[in-house]
Every structure is written in structure tokens, then in C-alpha cells.
CSV table of C-alpha atoms in Angstrom, one decimal:
chain,number,residue,atom,x,y,z
A,1,MET,CA,37.8,13.9,43.3
A,2,GLU,CA,39.9,13.9,46.4
A,3,GLN,CA,42.0,10.7,46.9
A,4,ARG,CA,42.0,9.0,50.4
A,5,THR,CA,43.4,5.7,51.6
A,6,GLU,CA,42.0,3.3,54.0
A,7,GLY,CA,42.2,4.5,57.6
A,8,THR,CA,43.0,8.1,56.9
A,9,PRO,CA,42.2,9.9,60.2
A,10,VAL,CA,39.6,12.1,58.6
A,11,ARG,CA,37.4,9.2,58.1
A,12,ARG,CA,37.9,7.6,61.4
A,13,GLY,CA,38.2,10.5,63.6
A,14,ARG,CA,35.8,11.5,66.2
A,15,GLY,CA,34.5,14.6,64.2
A,16,ARG,CA,31.9,14.1,61.6
A,17,ARG,CA,33.1,15.2,58.0
A,18,PRO,CA,31.1,17.9,56.6
A,19,ALA,CA,28.0,16.9,54.7
A,20,ASP,CA,29.2,18.5,51.4
A,21,GLU,CA,32.3,16.3,51.5
A,22,VAL,CA,30.4,13.2,52.2
A,23,ARG,CA,28.0,13.9,49.4
A,24,ALA,CA,30.9,14.4,46.9
A,25,ASP,CA,32.4,11.2,48.1
A,26,VAL,CA,29.1,9.3,47.5
A,27,LEU,CA,28.5,11.0,44.1
A,28,GLY,CA,32.3,10.2,43.0
A,29,ALA,CA,31.8,6.6,44.1
A,30,ALA,CA,28.4,6.3,42.3
A,31,GLY,CA,29.9,7.9,39.0
A,32,THR,CA,33.0,5.6,39.1
A,33,LEU,CA,31.0,2.6,39.8
A,34,LEU,CA,28.6,3.3,37.0
A,35,LEU,CA,31.1,4.0,34.2
A,36,ARG,CA,33.1,1.1,35.4
A,37,ASP,CA,30.6,-1.7,35.7
A,38,GLY,CA,27.5,-0.3,34.2
A,39,MET,CA,23.9,-0.2,35.6
A,40,ALA,CA,23.3,-3.8,36.1
A,41,ALA,CA,25.9,-3.9,38.9
A,42,PHE,CA,24.9,-0.7,40.4
A,43,THR,CA,23.6,-1.1,43.9
A,44,ILE,CA,23.1,1.5,46.7
A,45,GLU,CA,25.1,-1.1,49.0
A,46,ARG,CA,28.2,-1.1,46.6
A,47,VAL,CA,28.1,2.8,46.5
A,48,ALA,CA,27.9,2.9,50.3
A,49,GLN,CA,30.9,0.4,50.5
A,50,GLU,CA,33.1,2.4,48.0
A,51,ALA,CA,32.3,5.8,49.7
A,52,GLY,CA,32.8,4.5,52.9
A,53,VAL,CA,29.5,5.6,54.2
A,54,SER,CA,26.5,4.0,55.5
A,55,LYS,CA,23.3,3.0,53.4
A,56,THR,CA,21.5,5.2,55.7
A,57,THR,CA,23.3,8.3,54.9
A,58,ILE,CA,22.7,7.6,51.2
A,59,HIS,CA,19.0,7.1,51.7
A,60,LYS,CA,18.9,10.4,53.4
A,61,TRP,CA,19.8,12.2,50.3
A,62,TRP,CA,18.7,9.9,47.4
A,63,PRO,CA,15.2,8.2,47.7
A,64,SER,CA,16.2,5.5,45.1
A,65,ARG,CA,18.8,3.7,43.2
A,66,GLY,CA,17.7,5.4,40.0
A,67,THR,CA,18.2,8.9,41.5
A,68,LEU,CA,21.5,8.1,43.0
A,69,ALA,CA,22.6,6.6,39.5
A,70,LEU,CA,21.4,9.7,37.9
A,71,ASP,CA,23.3,12.1,40.0
A,72,GLY,CA,26.3,9.9,39.8
A,73,TYR,CA,26.2,9.8,36.2
A,74,PHE,CA,25.7,13.6,35.9
A,75,HIS,CA,28.8,14.1,38.2
A,76,ALA,CA,31.0,11.8,36.3
A,77,VAL,CA,30.2,13.2,32.9
A,78,GLU,CA,30.1,16.8,33.9
A,79,SER,CA,33.6,17.7,32.8
A,80,ALA,CA,33.3,15.7,29.6
A,81,LEU,CA,30.2,17.7,28.6
A,82,ALA,CA,31.5,21.1,29.4
A,83,PHE,CA,30.3,23.8,26.9
A,84,PRO,CA,33.1,25.6,25.1
A,85,ASP,CA,32.6,29.3,24.6
A,86,THR,CA,35.4,30.5,22.0
A,87,GLY,CA,32.9,33.0,20.4
A,88,ASP,CA,32.5,30.9,17.2
A,89,ILE,CA,29.3,29.1,17.4
A,90,ARG,CA,30.1,26.5,14.7
A,91,ALA,CA,33.2,25.6,16.3
A,92,ASP,CA,31.6,25.5,19.8
A,93,LEU,CA,28.6,23.3,18.7
A,94,THR,CA,30.8,21.1,16.7
A,95,ALA,CA,33.2,20.5,19.6
A,96,GLN,CA,30.5,19.9,22.1
A,97,VAL,CA,28.3,17.6,20.0
A,98,ARG,CA,31.6,15.6,19.2
A,99,ALA,CA,32.5,15.4,22.8
A,100,PHE,CA,28.9,13.9,23.4
A,101,VAL,CA,29.3,11.4,20.8
A,102,ARG,CA,32.6,10.4,22.0
A,103,LEU,CA,31.1,10.0,25.7
A,104,LEU,CA,28.2,8.1,24.4
A,105,THR,CA,30.3,5.6,22.3
A,106,GLY,CA,33.7,5.5,23.8
A,107,THR,CA,32.7,5.0,27.4
A,108,PRO,CA,30.0,2.9,29.3
A,109,ALA,CA,28.0,6.4,29.6
A,110,GLY,CA,26.1,5.6,26.5
A,111,ARG,CA,24.6,2.4,27.8
A,112,VAL,CA,23.9,4.0,31.2
A,113,ILE,CA,22.0,6.9,30.0
A,114,ALA,CA,20.1,4.8,27.6
A,115,GLY,CA,19.2,2.6,30.3
A,116,LEU,CA,18.1,5.5,32.5
A,117,ILE,CA,16.0,7.0,29.7
A,118,GLY,CA,14.5,3.5,29.0
A,119,GLN,CA,13.6,2.8,32.6
A,120,ALA,CA,12.2,6.3,33.0
A,121,GLN,CA,9.6,5.5,30.4
A,122,THR,CA,7.6,3.3,32.9
A,123,ASP,CA,8.9,5.2,36.2
A,124,PRO,CA,7.5,8.7,36.5
A,125,ASP,CA,9.6,9.6,39.4
A,126,LEU,CA,12.9,8.7,37.4
A,127,LEU,CA,11.6,10.5,34.5
A,128,THR,CA,11.1,13.6,36.6
A,129,ALA,CA,14.6,13.4,38.1
A,130,LEU,CA,16.0,12.8,34.9
A,131,ARG,CA,14.6,16.0,33.5
A,132,ARG,CA,15.3,18.1,36.6
A,133,ARG,CA,18.8,17.0,37.3
A,134,TYR,CA,20.0,16.1,33.8
A,135,SER,CA,18.2,16.8,30.5
A,136,GLY,CA,16.7,20.1,31.7
A,137,PRO,CA,20.0,21.7,32.7
A,138,ARG,CA,22.0,20.4,29.9
A,139,ARG,CA,19.3,21.9,27.5
A,140,GLU,CA,19.6,25.2,29.4
A,141,LEU,CA,23.5,25.3,28.9
A,142,ALA,CA,23.1,24.8,25.2
A,143,VAL,CA,20.3,27.2,24.8
A,144,ALA,CA,22.4,29.9,26.7
A,145,ALA,CA,25.2,29.3,24.4
A,146,MET,CA,23.0,29.7,21.1
A,147,ARG,CA,21.4,32.8,22.6
A,148,ARG,CA,24.8,34.3,23.0
A,149,ALA,CA,25.5,33.4,19.4
A,150,GLN,CA,22.2,35.3,18.2
A,151,ASP,CA,23.4,38.2,20.2
A,152,ARG,CA,26.7,38.0,18.2
A,153,GLY,CA,24.8,37.6,15.1
A,154,GLN,CA,25.9,34.1,14.2
A,155,LEU,CA,22.6,32.6,14.5
A,156,ARG,CA,19.4,33.8,12.9
A,157,ALA,CA,17.4,35.8,15.5
A,158,ASP,CA,14.1,34.1,14.5
A,159,ALA,CA,15.6,30.5,15.2
A,160,ASP,CA,14.4,28.9,18.4
A,161,PRO,CA,17.5,27.6,20.2
A,162,ARG,CA,15.2,25.0,22.0
A,163,ILE,CA,14.5,23.3,18.7
A,164,LEU,CA,18.1,23.3,17.7
A,165,VAL,CA,18.8,21.2,20.9
A,166,ASP,CA,16.5,18.5,19.6
A,167,GLN,CA,18.0,18.7,16.1
A,168,LEU,CA,21.6,18.2,17.5
A,169,TRP,CA,21.7,16.4,20.7
A,170,GLY,CA,18.3,14.9,20.2
A,171,ALA,CA,19.7,13.5,16.9
A,172,CYS,CA,22.3,11.8,18.7
A,173,TYR,CA,20.1,10.2,21.3
A,174,HIS,CA,18.0,8.8,18.5
A,175,ARG,CA,21.0,6.9,17.2
A,176,LEU,CA,21.8,6.0,20.7
A,177,LEU,CA,18.4,4.5,21.5
A,178,LEU,CA,17.5,3.1,17.9
A,179,PRO,CA,21.0,2.2,16.6
A,180,ASP,CA,19.9,1.7,12.9
A,181,GLU,CA,22.9,4.0,11.9
A,182,PRO,CA,26.3,4.6,13.6
A,183,LEU,CA,27.0,7.5,16.0
A,184,THR,CA,30.4,8.9,14.7
A,185,GLU,CA,32.2,12.3,15.0
A,186,GLU,CA,31.5,12.7,11.3
A,187,PHE,CA,27.8,12.5,12.1
A,188,ALA,CA,28.3,15.2,14.7
A,189,ASP,CA,30.0,17.5,12.3
A,190,ARG,CA,27.2,17.1,9.5
A,191,LEU,CA,24.3,17.6,12.2
A,192,VAL,CA,25.9,21.0,12.7
A,193,ALA,CA,26.7,21.7,9.1
A,194,ASN,CA,23.2,20.7,8.0
A,195,LEU,CA,21.4,23.0,10.6
A,196,LEU,CA,23.6,26.1,10.1
A,197,HIS,CA,23.7,26.0,6.2
A,198,GLY,CA,20.5,24.2,5.3
A,199,VAL,CA,20.1,21.3,3.0
A,200,GLY,CA,17.3,22.8,0.8
A,201,THR,CA,18.0,24.3,-2.7
A,202,GLY,CA,15.0,26.8,-2.7
B,1,MET,CA,-9.3,-4.7,8.6
B,2,GLU,CA,-12.2,-7.0,7.5
B,3,GLN,CA,-15.2,-6.6,9.8
B,4,ARG,CA,-16.8,-9.8,11.0
B,5,THR,CA,-19.4,-10.5,13.7
B,6,GLU,CA,-19.6,-13.4,16.2
B,7,GLY,CA,-20.6,-16.7,14.7
B,8,THR,CA,-19.7,-15.7,11.0
B,9,PRO,CA,-19.6,-19.2,9.1
B,10,VAL,CA,-16.0,-18.7,8.1
B,11,ARG,CA,-14.7,-18.6,11.6
B,12,ARG,CA,-16.8,-21.6,12.8
B,13,GLY,CA,-17.0,-23.7,9.6
B,14,ARG,CA,-15.0,-27.0,9.2
B,15,GLY,CA,-12.4,-25.5,6.9
B,16,ARG,CA,-9.4,-23.8,8.5
B,17,ARG,CA,-9.1,-20.0,7.5
B,18,PRO,CA,-6.0,-19.0,5.4
B,19,ALA,CA,-2.9,-18.2,7.5
B,20,ASP,CA,-2.9,-14.7,6.2
B,21,GLU,CA,-6.3,-14.0,7.2
B,22,VAL,CA,-5.7,-15.3,10.8
B,23,ARG,CA,-2.5,-13.2,11.0
B,24,ALA,CA,-4.2,-10.1,9.8
B,25,ASP,CA,-7.0,-10.6,12.6
B,26,VAL,CA,-4.3,-11.1,15.3
B,27,LEU,CA,-2.5,-7.9,14.1
B,28,GLY,CA,-5.7,-6.1,14.1
B,29,ALA,CA,-6.7,-7.1,17.5
B,30,ALA,CA,-3.3,-6.5,19.0
B,31,GLY,CA,-3.2,-2.9,17.4
B,32,THR,CA,-6.7,-2.1,18.6
B,33,LEU,CA,-6.0,-3.4,22.1
B,34,LEU,CA,-2.7,-1.5,22.2
B,35,LEU,CA,-4.0,1.8,21.2
B,36,ARG,CA,-7.2,1.4,23.4
B,37,ASP,CA,-5.6,0.2,26.6
B,38,GLY,CA,-2.1,0.8,26.3
B,39,MET,CA,0.9,-1.4,27.1
B,40,ALA,CA,0.2,-2.3,30.7
B,41,ALA,CA,-3.1,-4.2,29.7
B,42,PHE,CA,-1.4,-5.9,26.7
B,43,THR,CA,-1.3,-9.6,27.0
B,44,ILE,CA,-1.1,-12.6,24.5
B,45,GLU,CA,-4.2,-13.9,26.3
B,46,ARG,CA,-6.2,-10.9,25.6
B,47,VAL,CA,-5.2,-10.6,22.0
B,48,ALA,CA,-6.0,-14.3,21.6
B,49,GLN,CA,-9.6,-13.8,22.9
B,50,GLU,CA,-10.2,-10.6,20.9
B,51,ALA,CA,-9.0,-12.3,17.7
B,52,GLY,CA,-10.8,-15.6,18.3
B,53,VAL,CA,-7.6,-17.7,17.8
B,54,SER,CA,-5.7,-19.8,20.4
B,55,LYS,CA,-2.6,-18.7,22.3
B,56,THR,CA,-0.8,-21.5,20.6
B,57,THR,CA,-1.5,-20.0,17.1
B,58,ILE,CA,-0.1,-16.6,18.4
B,59,HIS,CA,3.0,-18.1,19.7
B,60,LYS,CA,3.6,-19.9,16.5
B,61,TRP,CA,4.2,-16.5,14.9
B,62,TRP,CA,5.3,-14.2,17.6
B,63,PRO,CA,7.9,-15.4,20.2
B,64,SER,CA,7.0,-12.9,22.8
B,65,ARG,CA,4.5,-10.2,24.1
B,66,GLY,CA,7.0,-7.5,23.1
B,67,THR,CA,7.3,-8.7,19.3
B,68,LEU,CA,3.5,-9.0,19.1
B,69,ALA,CA,3.0,-5.6,20.5
B,70,LEU,CA,5.4,-4.2,18.1
B,71,ASP,CA,3.8,-5.8,15.0
B,72,GLY,CA,0.3,-4.8,16.4
B,73,TYR,CA,1.6,-1.1,16.7
B,74,PHE,CA,3.2,-1.1,13.3
B,75,HIS,CA,-0.1,-2.4,11.8
B,76,ALA,CA,-2.1,0.0,13.7
B,77,VAL,CA,-0.2,3.0,12.9
B,78,GLU,CA,0.7,2.3,9.2
B,79,SER,CA,-1.9,4.4,7.5
B,80,ALA,CA,-1.5,7.2,9.9
B,81,LEU,CA,2.3,7.3,8.9
B,82,ALA,CA,1.8,6.8,5.3
B,83,PHE,CA,4.4,9.1,3.4
B,84,PRO,CA,3.0,11.5,1.0
B,85,ASP,CA,4.4,12.1,-2.4
B,86,THR,CA,3.3,15.3,-4.0
B,87,GLY,CA,6.5,16.3,-5.6
B,88,ASP,CA,7.2,19.1,-3.2
B,89,ILE,CA,9.7,17.8,-0.4
B,90,ARG,CA,9.0,20.6,2.0
B,91,ALA,CA,5.2,20.0,1.9
B,92,ASP,CA,5.6,16.3,2.1
B,93,LEU,CA,8.1,16.4,4.9
B,94,THR,CA,6.0,18.8,6.9
B,95,ALA,CA,2.8,16.8,6.5
B,96,GLN,CA,4.6,13.6,7.5
B,97,VAL,CA,6.2,15.0,10.5
B,98,ARG,CA,3.0,16.8,11.6
B,99,ALA,CA,1.1,13.4,11.2
B,100,PHE,CA,3.7,11.7,13.3
B,101,VAL,CA,3.4,14.4,16.0
B,102,ARG,CA,-0.3,14.1,15.9
B,103,LEU,CA,0.0,10.2,16.3
B,104,LEU,CA,2.4,10.7,19.3
B,105,THR,CA,0.5,13.3,21.1
B,106,GLY,CA,-3.1,12.6,20.2
B,107,THR,CA,-3.4,8.9,20.5
B,108,PRO,CA,-2.1,6.4,23.1
B,109,ALA,CA,0.6,5.4,20.3
B,110,GLY,CA,3.1,7.9,21.8
B,111,ARG,CA,3.2,6.1,25.2
B,112,VAL,CA,3.1,2.7,23.5
B,113,ILE,CA,6.2,3.5,21.4
B,114,ALA,CA,8.1,5.2,24.1
B,115,GLY,CA,7.4,2.1,26.3
B,116,LEU,CA,8.6,-0.2,23.6
B,117,ILE,CA,11.8,2.0,23.0
B,118,GLY,CA,12.3,2.1,26.8
B,119,GLN,CA,12.0,-1.7,27.4
B,120,ALA,CA,14.3,-2.4,24.3
B,121,GLN,CA,17.1,-0.7,26.1
B,122,THR,CA,17.5,-3.6,28.4
B,123,ASP,CA,16.1,-6.2,26.1
B,124,PRO,CA,18.3,-6.9,23.0
B,125,ASP,CA,15.8,-9.2,21.2
B,126,LEU,CA,13.0,-6.6,21.4
B,127,LEU,CA,15.7,-4.0,20.2
B,128,THR,CA,16.4,-6.2,17.3
B,129,ALA,CA,12.7,-6.7,16.5
B,130,LEU,CA,12.0,-2.9,16.9
B,131,ARG,CA,14.8,-2.0,14.4
B,132,ARG,CA,13.8,-4.7,11.9
B,133,ARG,CA,10.1,-4.2,11.9
B,134,TYR,CA,9.6,-0.7,12.8
B,135,SER,CA,12.5,1.9,12.8
B,136,GLY,CA,14.4,0.4,9.9
B,137,PRO,CA,11.6,0.3,7.5
B,138,ARG,CA,10.2,3.6,8.5
B,139,ARG,CA,13.7,5.2,8.1
B,140,GLU,CA,14.0,3.6,4.6
B,141,LEU,CA,10.8,5.2,3.6
B,142,ALA,CA,11.8,8.7,4.6
B,143,VAL,CA,15.3,8.2,2.9
B,144,ALA,CA,13.8,7.2,-0.4
B,145,ALA,CA,11.3,10.2,-0.3
B,146,MET,CA,14.5,12.4,0.2
B,147,ARG,CA,16.6,10.9,-2.4
B,148,ARG,CA,13.7,11.3,-4.8
B,149,ALA,CA,13.8,15.1,-3.8
B,150,GLN,CA,17.5,15.0,-4.4
B,151,ASP,CA,16.8,13.7,-7.9
B,152,ARG,CA,14.4,16.6,-8.6
B,153,GLY,CA,16.9,19.1,-7.3
B,154,GLN,CA,14.9,20.1,-4.1
B,155,LEU,CA,17.5,18.8,-1.7
B,156,ARG,CA,21.3,19.4,-2.0
B,157,ALA,CA,22.9,16.4,-3.5
B,158,ASP,CA,25.7,16.3,-0.9
B,159,ALA,CA,23.1,16.0,2.1
B,160,ASP,CA,22.8,12.6,3.5
B,161,PRO,CA,19.1,11.8,3.9
B,162,ARG,CA,19.9,9.3,6.9
B,163,ILE,CA,21.2,12.1,8.9
B,164,LEU,CA,18.1,14.3,8.1
B,165,VAL,CA,15.9,11.6,9.5
B,166,ASP,CA,17.7,12.1,12.8
B,167,GLN,CA,17.2,15.7,12.7
B,168,LEU,CA,13.4,15.6,11.9
B,169,TRP,CA,11.9,12.3,13.4
B,170,GLY,CA,14.7,11.8,15.8
B,171,ALA,CA,14.1,15.3,17.3
B,172,CYS,CA,10.3,14.4,17.7
B,173,TYR,CA,11.5,11.1,19.6
B,174,HIS,CA,13.7,13.2,21.9
B,175,ARG,CA,10.7,15.3,23.1
B,176,LEU,CA,8.6,12.3,23.5
B,177,LEU,CA,11.3,10.6,25.6
B,178,LEU,CA,12.4,13.5,27.5
B,179,PRO,CA,9.5,15.8,27.4
B,180,ASP,CA,11.3,19.0,28.6
B,181,GLU,CA,9.5,20.7,25.7
B,182,PRO,CA,6.1,20.3,24.0
B,183,LEU,CA,5.5,18.3,20.9
B,184,THR,CA,3.4,20.3,18.7
B,185,GLU,CA,2.7,20.9,15.0
B,186,GLU,CA,4.4,24.2,15.0
B,187,PHE,CA,7.6,22.2,16.2
B,188,ALA,CA,7.1,19.9,13.2
B,189,ASP,CA,6.9,22.9,10.9
B,190,ARG,CA,10.1,24.5,12.5
B,191,LEU,CA,12.0,21.3,12.3
B,192,VAL,CA,11.6,21.3,8.4
B,193,ALA,CA,12.2,24.9,8.1
B,194,ASN,CA,15.4,25.0,10.1
B,195,LEU,CA,16.7,22.1,8.2
B,196,LEU,CA,15.8,23.3,4.7
B,197,HIS,CA,16.8,26.9,5.1
B,198,GLY,CA,19.5,26.8,7.8
B,199,VAL,CA,19.8,28.9,10.9
B,200,GLY,CA,23.3,30.2,10.4
B,201,THR,CA,24.0,33.7,9.1
B,202,GLY,CA,27.4,33.0,7.8
């Protein structure tokens, strides 16, 4: 994120800032607010204030508080969830699932995404936004990485990567939403090991 | 559930019915209402009416609508989720996960449990109740079945059954709550096969 101080000419000058820049500022402010103060304190008004834009500008791009929170969340965690590609699928999956667990447990992101998924169960528009802007694209990144591993011969060709997504990241969401057991990096390691090597003896 | 008709002497007689019987009637009515009309139409008043008891009686045992819905749900689905024990862990897991998928997709139970999990993300009391009365006990049943399979030598002794729960049923919850991909019986079969045989080639 670009850092600016109060009164910088680019904000107060007569020319309008490019839309992309304004949008990036709003997303940056939304993500920062969310991860700092959580969903309960998240309002369009506060994002507008932090980003130095009007509420009208925000409403032009985001129809609701939920969709703005979702985009802010996605923007804030994007770098933490980058998918490594070292050519070794076991190492890459382990690193990615570990990073996901650290994000969910070591930052407020876990409560934020749990709250969004929770709210989406009775808010069809939010569920659609969540799928289009978050879970869908995240799923595709993981599937693409696993298809590359299939091309390299590291994963069985008859395995469906879309199902492996549910058995790795879905397993983490299960412990996030129904915390009967702890979400740890050891858990991440074992998810990958179980799935690659199998736990049957037959 | 015991079947009774309006005006049966046991309901209108002078003696009070045993508490266990009243409790079972309330649970039966709650479960029936939930699976027939869903969570939106679920009120303590309607359950009281259907069960032929007072709201006060219900409040004596259930502190909130959420906890009554939870117990009613559990009561209604208990038989559908019975854990088979044929001595063949692959067959038993496949049958159980298939039955779970059918329950989630073929009855209103899927929307009910999704709504309860969703609401629990911002309602700590409901989350505690959900874990104590539903996800905890369900998890223990599955873990016990897998430990028996370990004793029989059908699952690797170093596999942690608690993690396998997340990679089977947790994977189903993932598709229920974030429906990017369909929940099908074929999905259930492949969850079990992936985990037992492994998808790595190394």
C-alpha cells in the first residue's frame, strides 16, 4: 500500500485521482480495519474516513458492508495466501496449508472469515460474493497447482484436485468453524501426509 | 417416536406424564418442525403447540430457541447418521459419509445445520451447545469406529483418527457451507478412497 500523510497535494488538489488508486485505497483501509478491529467494528463510514473518500464513492463500487468486508479481507490476506510453486507438490501444499493455518489462528483473519461464512448462510447475496470473489478463485489456484503436479507425475492422474481442496483447506475450515480440535501447523502437515500416502493398509 | 392422537387419556389425565416422555415429545416435535419447515419458521411457541406442552416447560429444559433447535435436529437425524460396524472400515466409512451427504442434500437438514453453524459464529453459547451436543459426540463416534479399524489392522496405527474426521465429514461441511462444488455420493466415495489409498505417486 502507498503511504500518504494528511494534506498531501494529490488528495486535496483540483484533479481527481484515478479510480484504480481510490479503489486500492478503499480496499487497503477496509483490510487494515478488518484485521485490526474485526467485523463488529467494521462500517462503511469508518472505511470512508480511513481512506479519505466519501461514503458515496464506496457505495458506487460496493453494494453492502458485507461485500466491502469481503474484498477488504481478500486484499489483506492475498500475499499471506500466495501459492508457492517450487516444483515439489508435497512441499508446496504443506507450505500453503501451514500459511493458511497461521493466518486463521495467528491473526484476526480467522474470526473475520468465520463471521463472513457464518453470515453468508442466511444471506444469499453475501454467499454469492464470497464464492465469486474468495472461495472460487482460491480453489482455482489450488487446483491449478495440483494439475501441474499431475503433469509432473507427482499426483495420481485419476485423483480429482477439486476433491483434494476439500480434504486440505476444507478440513481447516471445519476446525475453524467447529473448533472441537486445535488448528495447528502439525495438523497441516498431517493433512498433506495422510492424503499423499494414504492411511489404509489394504 | 411414540404415536399418540389428540385426547389420549395419558395427556389429559390427572397424573402428570413422566418428564422423560414429555422431553421426548418436545424433541420429536422440534425435529419434525425443523425438517419440515426449516429454521426460519422455528419458534418455541410452535414447538410447544405441536408437542402439547407449555412454553414454560420448554424453557425449563432449553434456554433458547437455538439450543432447542439443536437438540431437535440431533434427535431427528440420529437414526440417519447411525454408524455402521460391519468390520470393514472402507465399507463402513463409505456408507456413513454417503448417508451424511444424502441427509445434507436430500432433506432440509443441510440448510438447518448450515444455519446453526452460521449463527454459532457470532453466538458463543450456541457454538458451545453445538460442540457439546452435536459435533463433539458425532466426532467421537467416528473416532471410535476408526480406532476399532486400527485394532483390526485396517488403518495405519500412526494415523490420527481425529484428523481423518476433518478430511471426510469436514470436507462435506466445506461443500455445504461454500457450495462451489456439488455434494454427491460419488464425492463421498472418493473422499474415502483418496484417504485410504493416497493420491501421491512417491
